[in-house]
């Protein structure tokens, strides 16, 4: 039946998923449910992952994405599925400190890595300055893009503690938001950079 | 108005902390024990008869727990104001992507596999994709039963035996006479494409049906009661047997206002005896939910040489796709506003919503007004340039103001249009000198509110003095939980943090017609005020007893009731509500219901009414652009969006609404188009349908203008949609100002700009 063929095909076109996000590091293209013939079968791989500081072990099928692993197995829903094909950034996590689209990373490729999700940003009941700034500056509307947006911003400010507005805009271009028009998101990131600098000083 | 302590303040949203830390449960996150996963088999044909469906192989697949087809819901039809849609296709399919069968299985992969085992035999019928062709005699008829469908007589005037799902008209004055008196007559045709909502959260719902037949649905929705009514109608159930609970919603914009997958979850759960969850893939969201209506709009305008508009005749054709999906009311509204927010003595409008074999077009942020304002405001610019007048001046000359009479015969109130025009123009430096290839453009916007949509609220004072606010308004990101809580807090003399906003649930929160049409602040806000007043009066009556004072002498402020003039004779709200619990045997419960009672249905033959809707919104968008003549790319340098919102209950959230809406409007102007090849959508992913990211989005300047409305809560009107509306025309007008080419078909892509520039160079050469 043609219909399903269409769906799989169009997802398959998105094989270069990491080209969108400026701040996103290519790891391995995921196959979004498509399992190459060579990989089919009940084969599983052992996998160690540190998620938000906690060391976890899994046994996963080779086609499982990091997004599926985090959402369905670790049950951290701040990691969100928006498109499953590397274009929206809702699934952003920090993989060894780099922002990646977790839907476009195979779980097995993240073996041994440190993963940070938005749930891991709160330390001792204190919000990360980026979270605080997002709240105060009205950078959150429906909130669906928010965790990914916040994590990309955290990665940016680690790389570049004093970004200009165009730098913020360039870095966040892999995180789509349909609600805000981005004005307040950009303001929040600049404000967070400021407050983090003050904290350090 | 006396000093306000909570209303009018730029307070941060009450759910910000939860959202920044992901402590919220969206539809896609919701889970129940024993839950199955559902998938929909969709039609591969735009128009075909269903000969047979064989589900036996799918049912035999291990892990499959239920398969349903049209036979499982043999009768019910649903729709917004015209019931024309079955939950699963019965005799025929009407668009590519229409649900034909549904499967529930232990996991998504099994359900997906089972879809491939369902054999459907189709017989193709000639499809029709172009609305103008669909209107011609002899066109294939998409709904043979159009005349039999249950429809609202106020809004729907279907033409049985045709594909015209709705036809509305306005007759005001005498256009022929107006044209005869005009110095100039302009006639232009404009078109707009389909645009997609692109909520980042895909549609998701979980349904659970008990053996007693009662259905409960958790869904990412803008309208729990709407989903309840439509699901009940689709499944031939009494509405109160369907309980709809809203989850957190990851964007709506109109896409989630109505039943989509809820009836399917219920059917599958009923058959399997287990809860069933359906989450659409991004591809399904693009191809099989809904879009903004594509349109063809012809406008003829007669003006005097000083720019005064004497007559306007408008024909609007909306491509509503295979089902009404609120297209009937989009058509009704677009007709009301087709002449623009101007004082025009002679107006004639004919608006049609026409079925085609495409995915249904439905409500989307702006609700028909982005289309009509694109056409209307582009033509105002054409007129101004032809007459050698300043486009801003032409608008100011004709604009509606307090007391003007509209094209539908209404005496207008709360009209901040001229101020919006002036402020938006000033914000971009309207009169500044600009270098070559730069230009500025402006456009008005207006939008009516939908009439006859009641809202209710309950206010419950807890024993600790904190206040529970129960409404069925869903905060889909626009911030209504915060705004309604501000209104409630203001009226009860408590702080914003003293209000607990309940989760909308049709079994417990009162009826409401949904987060649509920018109506929550106005409608639900009014209901909240009435409920708060009711609660307040009960508090004061009880406190009067306790303080041995008369209720008239009591004041309610800072969470306390005290006797006027002697602040030490006081009780805390907690003391009063505890007394209510233990002395009266129940909580203080305020109740409020609001309906725009003074609205008069429009006359079906003339469209006239002294008050067709509760209120009108106004605004103006001004932009400065730079056009690259080599590439045709339009770069927006400044975008100012001014809004008359009546009164800003929360300027911080309001500015966010203005900015977000303006970017959606800009995307409509420059980039976005759902591309159809016949009935098939050819760009159904974020790769092919690009929505603007941080790098494409310009900085946006929101401007708030307050022309208070006497019936609004604290004078407020609505705000959610307006800023989307006028952007396209402002950009098109700025394009003309910059490089003197006029494009009448959205979006204004670089290809079209280049082609227009080349044609202009050719024409100039020929002339020389
Ligand atoms: S879900 Fe990963 S980029 Fe959209
Ligand atoms: S806040 Fe809704 S998508 Fe960004």
PDB file of C-alpha atoms and ligand atoms in Angstrom, chain A residues 17 24 32 67 80-92 100-104 144 174 176, chain B residues 200 282 686, ligand 1:
ATOM      1  CA  UNK A  17      20.266  15.316   9.794  1.00  0.00           C
ATOM      2  CA  UNK A  24      24.965  20.546  16.593  1.00  0.00           C
ATOM      3  CA  UNK A  32      14.262   6.435  11.954  1.00  0.00           C
ATOM      4  CA  UNK A  67      15.899   9.827  21.674  1.00  0.00           C
ATOM      5  CA  UNK A  80      11.004  15.595  22.946  1.00  0.00           C
ATOM      6  CA  UNK A  81      10.114  14.147  19.612  1.00  0.00           C
ATOM      7  CA  UNK A  82       9.085  16.867  17.201  1.00  0.00           C
ATOM      8  CA  UNK A  83      10.002  15.484  13.792  1.00  0.00           C
ATOM      9  CA  UNK A  84      12.169  12.408  14.313  1.00  0.00           C
ATOM     10  CA  UNK A  85      14.330  13.477  11.441  1.00  0.00           C
ATOM     11  CA  UNK A  86      16.858  15.978  12.673  1.00  0.00           C
ATOM     12  CA  UNK A  87      15.172  19.255  11.802  1.00  0.00           C
ATOM     13  CA  UNK A  88      13.352  20.668  14.796  1.00  0.00           C
ATOM     14  CA  UNK A  89      15.746  20.360  17.712  1.00  0.00           C
ATOM     15  CA  UNK A  90      13.037  19.448  20.233  1.00  0.00           C
ATOM     16  CA  UNK A  91      15.058  16.325  21.027  1.00  0.00           C
ATOM     17  CA  UNK A  92      18.292  18.210  21.782  1.00  0.00           C
ATOM     18  CA  UNK A 100      23.007  17.033  19.397  1.00  0.00           C
ATOM     19  CA  UNK A 101      19.657  16.064  17.973  1.00  0.00           C
ATOM     20  CA  UNK A 102      19.126  12.836  19.878  1.00  0.00           C
ATOM     21  CA  UNK A 103      16.714  11.543  17.226  1.00  0.00           C
ATOM     22  CA  UNK A 104      19.647  11.517  14.843  1.00  0.00           C
ATOM     23  CA  UNK A 144       7.659  22.164  23.793  1.00  0.00           C
ATOM     24  CA  UNK A 174      18.833  24.097  14.840  1.00  0.00           C
ATOM     25  CA  UNK A 176      12.746  25.548  15.941  1.00  0.00           C
TER      26      UNK A 176
ATOM     27  CA  UNK B 200       6.085  21.320  17.495  1.00  0.00           C
ATOM     28  CA  UNK B 282       5.305  14.468  11.520  1.00  0.00           C
ATOM     29  CA  UNK B 686      10.498  20.266   8.161  1.00  0.00           C
TER      30      UNK B 686
HETATM   31  S1  LIG C   1      12.871  15.269  16.892  1.00  0.00           S
HETATM   32 FE1  LIG C   1      14.981  15.351  16.656  1.00  0.00          FE
HETATM   33  S2  LIG C   1      15.270  17.081  15.449  1.00  0.00           S
HETATM   34 FE2  LIG C   1      13.119  16.923  15.553  1.00  0.00          FE
END
